[in-house]
PDB file of C-alpha atoms and ligand atoms in Angstrom:
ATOM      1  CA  UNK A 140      78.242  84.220 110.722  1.00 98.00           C
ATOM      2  CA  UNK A 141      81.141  83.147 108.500  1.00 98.00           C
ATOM      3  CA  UNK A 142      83.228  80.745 108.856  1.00 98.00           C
ATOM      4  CA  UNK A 143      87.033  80.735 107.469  1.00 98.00           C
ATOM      5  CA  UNK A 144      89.656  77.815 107.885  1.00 98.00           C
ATOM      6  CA  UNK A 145      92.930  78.840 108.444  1.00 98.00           C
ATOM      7  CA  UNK A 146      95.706  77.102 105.890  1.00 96.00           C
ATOM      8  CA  UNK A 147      98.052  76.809 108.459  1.00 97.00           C
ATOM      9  CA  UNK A 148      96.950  73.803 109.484  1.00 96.00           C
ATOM     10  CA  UNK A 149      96.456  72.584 105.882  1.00 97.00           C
ATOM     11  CA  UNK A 150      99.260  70.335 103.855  1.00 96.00           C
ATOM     12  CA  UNK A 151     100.844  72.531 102.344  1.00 95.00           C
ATOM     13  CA  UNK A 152     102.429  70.172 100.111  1.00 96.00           C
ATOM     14  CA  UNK A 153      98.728  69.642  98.624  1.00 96.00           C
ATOM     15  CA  UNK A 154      96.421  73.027  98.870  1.00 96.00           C
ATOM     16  CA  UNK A 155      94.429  72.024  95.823  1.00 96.00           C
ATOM     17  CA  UNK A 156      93.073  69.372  97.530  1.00 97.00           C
ATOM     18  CA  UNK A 157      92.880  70.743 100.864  1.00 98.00           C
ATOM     19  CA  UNK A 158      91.094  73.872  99.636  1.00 98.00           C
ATOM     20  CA  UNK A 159      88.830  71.150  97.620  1.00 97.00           C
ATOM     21  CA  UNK A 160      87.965  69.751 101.403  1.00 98.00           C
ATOM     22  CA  UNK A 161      87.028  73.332 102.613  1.00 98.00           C
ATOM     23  CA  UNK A 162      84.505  74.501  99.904  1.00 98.00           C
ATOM     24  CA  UNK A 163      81.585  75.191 102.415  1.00 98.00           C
ATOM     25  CA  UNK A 164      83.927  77.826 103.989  1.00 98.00           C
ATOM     26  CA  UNK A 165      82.921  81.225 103.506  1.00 98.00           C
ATOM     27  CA  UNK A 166      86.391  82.571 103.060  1.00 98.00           C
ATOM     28  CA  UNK A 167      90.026  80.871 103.379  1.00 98.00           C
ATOM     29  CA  UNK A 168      92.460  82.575 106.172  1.00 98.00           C
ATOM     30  CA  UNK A 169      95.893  83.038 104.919  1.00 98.00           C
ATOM     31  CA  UNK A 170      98.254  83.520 107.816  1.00 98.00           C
ATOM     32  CA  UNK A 171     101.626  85.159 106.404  1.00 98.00           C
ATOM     33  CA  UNK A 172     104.562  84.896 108.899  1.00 98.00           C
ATOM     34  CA  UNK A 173     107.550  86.099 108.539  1.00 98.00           C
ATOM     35  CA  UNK A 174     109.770  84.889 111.388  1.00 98.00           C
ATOM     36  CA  UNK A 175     110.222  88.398 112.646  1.00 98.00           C
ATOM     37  CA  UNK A 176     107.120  89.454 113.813  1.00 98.00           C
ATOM     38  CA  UNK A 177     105.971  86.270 114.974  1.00 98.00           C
ATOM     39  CA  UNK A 178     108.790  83.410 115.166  1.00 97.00           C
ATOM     40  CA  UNK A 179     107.267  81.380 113.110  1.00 97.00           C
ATOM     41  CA  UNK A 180     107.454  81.209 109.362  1.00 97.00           C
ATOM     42  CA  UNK A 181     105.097  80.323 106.849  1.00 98.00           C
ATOM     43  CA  UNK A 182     105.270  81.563 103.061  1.00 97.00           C
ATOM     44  CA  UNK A 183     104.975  85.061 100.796  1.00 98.00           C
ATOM     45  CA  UNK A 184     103.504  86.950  97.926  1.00 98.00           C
ATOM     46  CA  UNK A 185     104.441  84.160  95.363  1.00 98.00           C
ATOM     47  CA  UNK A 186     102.730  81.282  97.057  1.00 98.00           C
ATOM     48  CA  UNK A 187      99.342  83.419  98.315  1.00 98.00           C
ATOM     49  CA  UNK A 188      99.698  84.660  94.112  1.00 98.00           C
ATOM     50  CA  UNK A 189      99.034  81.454  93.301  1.00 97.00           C
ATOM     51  CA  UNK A 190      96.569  80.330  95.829  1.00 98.00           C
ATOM     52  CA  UNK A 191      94.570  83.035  94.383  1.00 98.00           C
ATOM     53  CA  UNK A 192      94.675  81.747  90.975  1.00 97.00           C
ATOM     54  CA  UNK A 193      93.488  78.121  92.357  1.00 97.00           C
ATOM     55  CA  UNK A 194      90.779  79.396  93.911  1.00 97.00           C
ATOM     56  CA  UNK A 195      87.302  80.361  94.274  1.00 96.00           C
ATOM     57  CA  UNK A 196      87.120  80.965  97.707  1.00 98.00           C
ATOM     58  CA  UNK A 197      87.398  84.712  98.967  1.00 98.00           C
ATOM     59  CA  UNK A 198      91.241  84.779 100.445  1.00 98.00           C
ATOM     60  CA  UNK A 199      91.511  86.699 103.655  1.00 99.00           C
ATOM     61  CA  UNK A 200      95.049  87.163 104.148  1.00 99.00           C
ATOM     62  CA  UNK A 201      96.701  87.706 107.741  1.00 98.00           C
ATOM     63  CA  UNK A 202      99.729  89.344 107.759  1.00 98.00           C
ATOM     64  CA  UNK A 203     101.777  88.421 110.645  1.00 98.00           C
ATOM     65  CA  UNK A 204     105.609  90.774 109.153  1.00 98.00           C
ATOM     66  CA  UNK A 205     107.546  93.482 109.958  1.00 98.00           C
ATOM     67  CA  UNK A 206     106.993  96.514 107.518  1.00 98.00           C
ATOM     68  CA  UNK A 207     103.860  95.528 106.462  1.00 98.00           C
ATOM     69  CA  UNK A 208     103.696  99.490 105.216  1.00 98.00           C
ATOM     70  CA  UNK A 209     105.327  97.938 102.111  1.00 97.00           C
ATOM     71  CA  UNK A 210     104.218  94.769 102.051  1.00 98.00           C
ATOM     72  CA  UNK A 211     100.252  94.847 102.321  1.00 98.00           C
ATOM     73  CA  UNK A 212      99.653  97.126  99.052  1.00 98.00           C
ATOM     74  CA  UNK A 213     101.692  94.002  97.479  1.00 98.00           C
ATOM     75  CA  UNK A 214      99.095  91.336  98.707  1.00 98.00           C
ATOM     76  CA  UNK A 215      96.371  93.553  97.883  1.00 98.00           C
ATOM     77  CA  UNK A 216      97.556  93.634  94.401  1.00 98.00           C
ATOM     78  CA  UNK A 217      97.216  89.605  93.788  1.00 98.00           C
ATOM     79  CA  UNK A 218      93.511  90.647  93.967  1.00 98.00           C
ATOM     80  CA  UNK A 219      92.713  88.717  97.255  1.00 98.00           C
ATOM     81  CA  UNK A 220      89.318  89.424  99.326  1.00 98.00           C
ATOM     82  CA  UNK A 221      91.098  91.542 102.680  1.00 98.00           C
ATOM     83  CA  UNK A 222      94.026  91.706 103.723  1.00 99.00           C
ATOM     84  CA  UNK A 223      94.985  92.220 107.240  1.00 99.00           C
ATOM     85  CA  UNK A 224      97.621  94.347 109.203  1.00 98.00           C
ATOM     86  CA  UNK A 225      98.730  94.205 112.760  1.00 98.00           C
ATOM     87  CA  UNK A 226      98.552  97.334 114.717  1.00 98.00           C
ATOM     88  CA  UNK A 227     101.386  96.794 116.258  1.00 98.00           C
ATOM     89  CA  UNK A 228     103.577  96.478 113.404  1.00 98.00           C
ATOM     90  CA  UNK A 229     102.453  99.555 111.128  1.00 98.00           C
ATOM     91  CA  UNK A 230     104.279 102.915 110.878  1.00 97.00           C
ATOM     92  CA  UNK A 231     101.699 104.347 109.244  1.00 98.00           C
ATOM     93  CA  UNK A 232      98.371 102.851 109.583  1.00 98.00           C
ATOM     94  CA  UNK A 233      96.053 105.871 108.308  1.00 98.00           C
ATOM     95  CA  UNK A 234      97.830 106.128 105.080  1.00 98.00           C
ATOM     96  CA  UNK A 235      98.512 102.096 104.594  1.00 98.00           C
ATOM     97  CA  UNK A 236      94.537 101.466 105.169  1.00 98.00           C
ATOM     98  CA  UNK A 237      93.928 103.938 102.496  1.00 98.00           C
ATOM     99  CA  UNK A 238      96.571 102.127 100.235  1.00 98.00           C
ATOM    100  CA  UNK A 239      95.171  98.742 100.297  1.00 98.00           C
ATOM    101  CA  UNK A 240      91.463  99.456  99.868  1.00 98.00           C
ATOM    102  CA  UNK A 241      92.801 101.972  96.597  1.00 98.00           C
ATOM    103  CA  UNK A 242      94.182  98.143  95.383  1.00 98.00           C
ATOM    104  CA  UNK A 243      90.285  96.933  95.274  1.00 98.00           C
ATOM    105  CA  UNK A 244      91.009  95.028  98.878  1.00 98.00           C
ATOM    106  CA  UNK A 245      88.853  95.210 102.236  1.00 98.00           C
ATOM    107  CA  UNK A 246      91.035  96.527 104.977  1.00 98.00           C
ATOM    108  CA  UNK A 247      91.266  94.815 108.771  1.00 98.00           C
ATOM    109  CA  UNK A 248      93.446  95.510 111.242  1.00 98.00           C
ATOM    110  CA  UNK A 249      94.199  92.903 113.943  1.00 98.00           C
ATOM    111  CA  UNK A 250      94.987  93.617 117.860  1.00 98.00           C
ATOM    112  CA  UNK A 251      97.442  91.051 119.975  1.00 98.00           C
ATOM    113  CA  UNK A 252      95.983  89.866 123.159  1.00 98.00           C
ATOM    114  CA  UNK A 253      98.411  92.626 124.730  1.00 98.00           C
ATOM    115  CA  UNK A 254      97.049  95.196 123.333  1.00 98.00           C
ATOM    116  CA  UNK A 255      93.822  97.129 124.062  1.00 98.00           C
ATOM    117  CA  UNK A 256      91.065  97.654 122.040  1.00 98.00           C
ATOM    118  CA  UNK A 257      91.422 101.533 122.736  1.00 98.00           C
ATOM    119  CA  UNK A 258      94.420 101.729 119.748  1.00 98.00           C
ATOM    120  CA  UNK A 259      91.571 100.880 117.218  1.00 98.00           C
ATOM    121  CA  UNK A 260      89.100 103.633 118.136  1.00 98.00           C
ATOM    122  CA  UNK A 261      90.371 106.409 115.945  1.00 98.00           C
ATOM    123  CA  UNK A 262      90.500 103.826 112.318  1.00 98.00           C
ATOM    124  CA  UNK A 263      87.135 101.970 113.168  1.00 98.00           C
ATOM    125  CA  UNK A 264      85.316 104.430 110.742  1.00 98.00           C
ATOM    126  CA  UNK A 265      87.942 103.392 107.878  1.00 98.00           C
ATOM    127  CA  UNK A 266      88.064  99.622 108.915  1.00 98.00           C
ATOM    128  CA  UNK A 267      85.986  97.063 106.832  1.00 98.00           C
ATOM    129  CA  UNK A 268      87.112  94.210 109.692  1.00 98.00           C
ATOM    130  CA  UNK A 269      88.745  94.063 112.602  1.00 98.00           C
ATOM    131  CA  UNK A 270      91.015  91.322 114.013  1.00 99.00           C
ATOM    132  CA  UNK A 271      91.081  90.511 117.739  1.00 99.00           C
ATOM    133  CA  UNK A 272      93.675  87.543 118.118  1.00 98.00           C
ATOM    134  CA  UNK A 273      92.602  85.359 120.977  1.00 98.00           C
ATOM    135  CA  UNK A 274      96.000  83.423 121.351  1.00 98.00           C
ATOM    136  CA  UNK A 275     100.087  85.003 120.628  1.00 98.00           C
ATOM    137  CA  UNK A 276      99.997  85.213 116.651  1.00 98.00           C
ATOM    138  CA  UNK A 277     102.199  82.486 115.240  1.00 98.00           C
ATOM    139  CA  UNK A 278     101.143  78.903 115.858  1.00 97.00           C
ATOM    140  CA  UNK A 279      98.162  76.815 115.283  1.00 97.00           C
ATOM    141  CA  UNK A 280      96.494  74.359 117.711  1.00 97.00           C
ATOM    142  CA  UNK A 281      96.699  77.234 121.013  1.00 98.00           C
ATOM    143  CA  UNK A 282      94.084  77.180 123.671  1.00 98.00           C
ATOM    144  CA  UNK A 283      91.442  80.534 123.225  1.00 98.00           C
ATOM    145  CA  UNK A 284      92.495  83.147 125.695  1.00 98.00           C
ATOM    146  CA  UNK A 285      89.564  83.734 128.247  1.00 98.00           C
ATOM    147  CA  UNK A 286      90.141  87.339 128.366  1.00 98.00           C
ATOM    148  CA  UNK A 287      89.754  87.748 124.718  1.00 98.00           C
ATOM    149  CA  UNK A 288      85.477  87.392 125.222  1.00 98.00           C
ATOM    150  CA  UNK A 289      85.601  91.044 126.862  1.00 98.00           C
ATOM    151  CA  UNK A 290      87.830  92.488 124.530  1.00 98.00           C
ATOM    152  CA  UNK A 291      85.151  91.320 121.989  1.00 98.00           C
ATOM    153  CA  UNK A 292      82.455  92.471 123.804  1.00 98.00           C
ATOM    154  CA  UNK A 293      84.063  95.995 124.665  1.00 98.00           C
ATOM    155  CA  UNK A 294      84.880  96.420 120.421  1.00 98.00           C
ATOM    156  CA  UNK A 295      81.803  95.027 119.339  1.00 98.00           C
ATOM    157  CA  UNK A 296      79.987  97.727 121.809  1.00 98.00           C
ATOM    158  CA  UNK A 297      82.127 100.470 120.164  1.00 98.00           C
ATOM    159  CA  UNK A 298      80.970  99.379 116.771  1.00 98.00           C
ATOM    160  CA  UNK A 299      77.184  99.257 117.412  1.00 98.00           C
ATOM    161  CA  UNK A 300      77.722 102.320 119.318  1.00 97.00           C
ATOM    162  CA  UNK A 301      78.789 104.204 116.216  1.00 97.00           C
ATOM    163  CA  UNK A 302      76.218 102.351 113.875  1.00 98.00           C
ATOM    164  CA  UNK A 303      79.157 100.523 111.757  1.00 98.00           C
ATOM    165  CA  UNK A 304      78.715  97.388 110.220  1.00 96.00           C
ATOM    166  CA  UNK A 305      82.701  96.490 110.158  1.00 98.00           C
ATOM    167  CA  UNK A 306      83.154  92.873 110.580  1.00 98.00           C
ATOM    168  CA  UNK A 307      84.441  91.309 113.899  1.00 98.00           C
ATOM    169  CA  UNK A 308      87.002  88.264 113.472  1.00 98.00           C
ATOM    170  CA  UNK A 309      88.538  86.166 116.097  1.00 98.00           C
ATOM    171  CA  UNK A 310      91.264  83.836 115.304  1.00 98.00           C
ATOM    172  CA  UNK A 311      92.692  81.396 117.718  1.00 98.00           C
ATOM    173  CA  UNK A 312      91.732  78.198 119.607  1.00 98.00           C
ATOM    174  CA  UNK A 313      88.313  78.612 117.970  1.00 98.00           C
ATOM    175  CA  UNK A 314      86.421  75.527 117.797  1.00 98.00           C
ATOM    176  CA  UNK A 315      82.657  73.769 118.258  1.00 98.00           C
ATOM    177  CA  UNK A 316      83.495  74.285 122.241  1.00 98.00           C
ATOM    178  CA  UNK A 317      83.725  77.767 122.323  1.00 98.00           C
ATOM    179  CA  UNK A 318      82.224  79.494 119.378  1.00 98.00           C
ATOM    180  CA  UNK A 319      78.442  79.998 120.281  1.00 98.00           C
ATOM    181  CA  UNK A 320      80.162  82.047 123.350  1.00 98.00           C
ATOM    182  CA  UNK A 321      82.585  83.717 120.947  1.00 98.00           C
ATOM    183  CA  UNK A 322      79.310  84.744 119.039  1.00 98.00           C
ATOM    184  CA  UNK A 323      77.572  85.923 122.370  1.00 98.00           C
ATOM    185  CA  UNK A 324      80.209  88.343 123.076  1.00 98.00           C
ATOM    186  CA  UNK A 325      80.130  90.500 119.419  1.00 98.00           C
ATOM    187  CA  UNK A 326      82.285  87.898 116.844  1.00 98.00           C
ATOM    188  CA  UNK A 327      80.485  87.530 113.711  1.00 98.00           C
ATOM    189  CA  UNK A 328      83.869  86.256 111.264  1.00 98.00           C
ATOM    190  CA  UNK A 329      85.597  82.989 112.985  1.00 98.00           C
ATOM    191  CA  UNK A 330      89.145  82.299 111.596  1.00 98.00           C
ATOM    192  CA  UNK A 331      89.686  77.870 112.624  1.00 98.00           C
ATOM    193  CA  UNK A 332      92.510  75.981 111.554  1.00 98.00           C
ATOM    194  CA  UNK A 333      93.030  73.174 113.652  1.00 98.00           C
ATOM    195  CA  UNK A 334      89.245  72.478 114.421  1.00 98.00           C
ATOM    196  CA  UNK A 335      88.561  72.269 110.350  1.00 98.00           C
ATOM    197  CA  UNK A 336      91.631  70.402 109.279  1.00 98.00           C
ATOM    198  CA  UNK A 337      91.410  68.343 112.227  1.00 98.00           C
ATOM    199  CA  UNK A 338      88.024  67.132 111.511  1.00 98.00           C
ATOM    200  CA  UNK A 339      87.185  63.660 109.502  1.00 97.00           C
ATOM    201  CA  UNK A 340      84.762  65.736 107.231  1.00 98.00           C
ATOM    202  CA  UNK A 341      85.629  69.407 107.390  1.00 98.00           C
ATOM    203  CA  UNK A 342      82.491  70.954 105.143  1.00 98.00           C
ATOM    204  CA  UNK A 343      80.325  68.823 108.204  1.00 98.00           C
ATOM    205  CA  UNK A 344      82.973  70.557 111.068  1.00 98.00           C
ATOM    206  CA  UNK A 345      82.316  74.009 109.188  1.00 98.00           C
ATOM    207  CA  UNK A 346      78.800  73.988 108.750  1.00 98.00           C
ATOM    208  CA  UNK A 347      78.389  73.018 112.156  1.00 98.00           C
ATOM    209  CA  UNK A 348      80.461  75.910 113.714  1.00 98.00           C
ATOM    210  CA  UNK A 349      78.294  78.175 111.594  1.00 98.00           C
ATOM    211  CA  UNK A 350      75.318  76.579 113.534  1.00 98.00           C
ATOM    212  CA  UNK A 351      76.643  76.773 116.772  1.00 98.00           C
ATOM    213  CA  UNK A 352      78.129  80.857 115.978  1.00 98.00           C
ATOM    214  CA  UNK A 353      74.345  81.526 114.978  1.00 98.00           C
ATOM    215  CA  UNK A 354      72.807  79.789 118.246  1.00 96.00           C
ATOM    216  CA  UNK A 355      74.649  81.936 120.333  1.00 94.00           C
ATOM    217  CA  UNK A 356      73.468  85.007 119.387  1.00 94.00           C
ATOM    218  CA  UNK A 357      69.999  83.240 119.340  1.00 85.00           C
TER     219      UNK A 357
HETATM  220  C1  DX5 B 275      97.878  82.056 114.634  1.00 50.02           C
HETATM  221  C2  DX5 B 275      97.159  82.220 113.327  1.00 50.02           C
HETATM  222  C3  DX5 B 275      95.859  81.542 113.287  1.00 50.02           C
HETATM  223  C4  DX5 B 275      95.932  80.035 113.457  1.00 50.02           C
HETATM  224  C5  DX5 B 275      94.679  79.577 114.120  1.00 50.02           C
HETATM  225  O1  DX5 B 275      98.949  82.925 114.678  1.00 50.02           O
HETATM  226  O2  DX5 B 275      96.924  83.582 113.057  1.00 50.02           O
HETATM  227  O3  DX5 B 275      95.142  81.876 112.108  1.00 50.02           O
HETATM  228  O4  DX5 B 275      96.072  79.358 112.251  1.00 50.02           O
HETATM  229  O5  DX5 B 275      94.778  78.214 114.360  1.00 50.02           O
HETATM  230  P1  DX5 B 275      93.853  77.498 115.444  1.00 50.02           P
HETATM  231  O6  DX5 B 275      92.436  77.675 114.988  1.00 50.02           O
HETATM  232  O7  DX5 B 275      94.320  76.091 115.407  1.00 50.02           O
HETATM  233  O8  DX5 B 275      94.102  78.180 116.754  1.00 50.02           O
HETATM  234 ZN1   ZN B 276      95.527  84.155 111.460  1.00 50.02          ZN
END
């Protein structure tokens, strides 16, 4: 079970520190918006280049843009853990999955709550994680979609089905309420960013979801 704060609801006038407060995490989410895709807007390859000089902590970068075709091979570059594309925004998904994991990178691709976990089916075998978004991409602090526990269920079915041991990450409105249930249904990678930067101590808050992930499947 792993465990990885999202920055978006870190200061980011401060991420030394804040990563500091995180170092129990298993991973840092980096959610990349670029007020197209989503309408939100975040930051791009020069502040995630030096994120991943500050840290130690496996970055798992999100990318929530248009044309990620170009853009992902870019992230994958900086040297970062994964890096993420959403289905719905690639042109060429077969050939862009191959490009980032040439860069060194593991390769997810993440599914909006719109869309069905069908589109995946014919990548899972080249897929080192996949990405089911349990609120609309592009703001922290949302309430976890109900419906997102079968679409969990139904992918991580598909995966045991087919012996694979790609990596099943939920991000949205995850917190200490919800996660052992989360865990029940198939998630094993839990993206939180209000529910860690919200806590007084966040290593406590993390460890704690890790407990509660690993109770549910117990
Ligand atoms: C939403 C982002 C998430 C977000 C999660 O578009 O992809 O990573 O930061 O935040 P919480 O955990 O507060 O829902
Ligand atoms: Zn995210």
């Amino acid at each position: 079970m792993r465990i990885q704060p999202s920055i978006l609801s870190a200061d980011f006038a401060n991420l030394e520190s804040e990563f500091a407060s995180i170092s129990n995490a298993d991973g840092i989410h980096v959610d990349v918006m670029d007020g197209h895709f989503v309408p939100n807007m975040t930051f791009g390859l020069p502040v995630v280049k030096r994120m991943q000089e500050i840290t130690t902590l496996p970055l798992d970068v999100h990318l929530m843009i248009e044309n990620p075709d170009f853009w992902a091979v870019e992230y994958a570059r900086l040297g970062v853990f994964s890096v993420t594309v959403h289905f719905e925004a690639c042109a060429d998904l077969r050939s862009l999955i191959a490009k980032i994991r040439a860069e060194g990178a593991r390769v997810g691709v993440a599914i909006k709550p719109g869309t069905p976990v069908s589109v995946l089916v014919p990548y899972l075998a080249d897929l080192d994680q996949v990405l089911v978004m349990s609120v609309e991409p592009g703001f922290g602090g949302q309430s976890f979609i109900p419906e997102s526990i079968s679409k969990i269920a139904e992918l991580k079915g598909l995966l045991v089905e087919r012996g694979f041991a790609t990596w099943l990450q939920v991000d949205g409105g995850i917190s200490d309420l919800n996660i052992a249930g989360v865990a029940a249904a198939g998630a094993d990678t839990f993206v939180a960013g209000s529910a860690v930067f919200g806590a007084k101590d966040r290593n406590a808050m993390i460890s704690r979801l890790r407990d509660l992930a690993l109770g549910g499947v117990h």
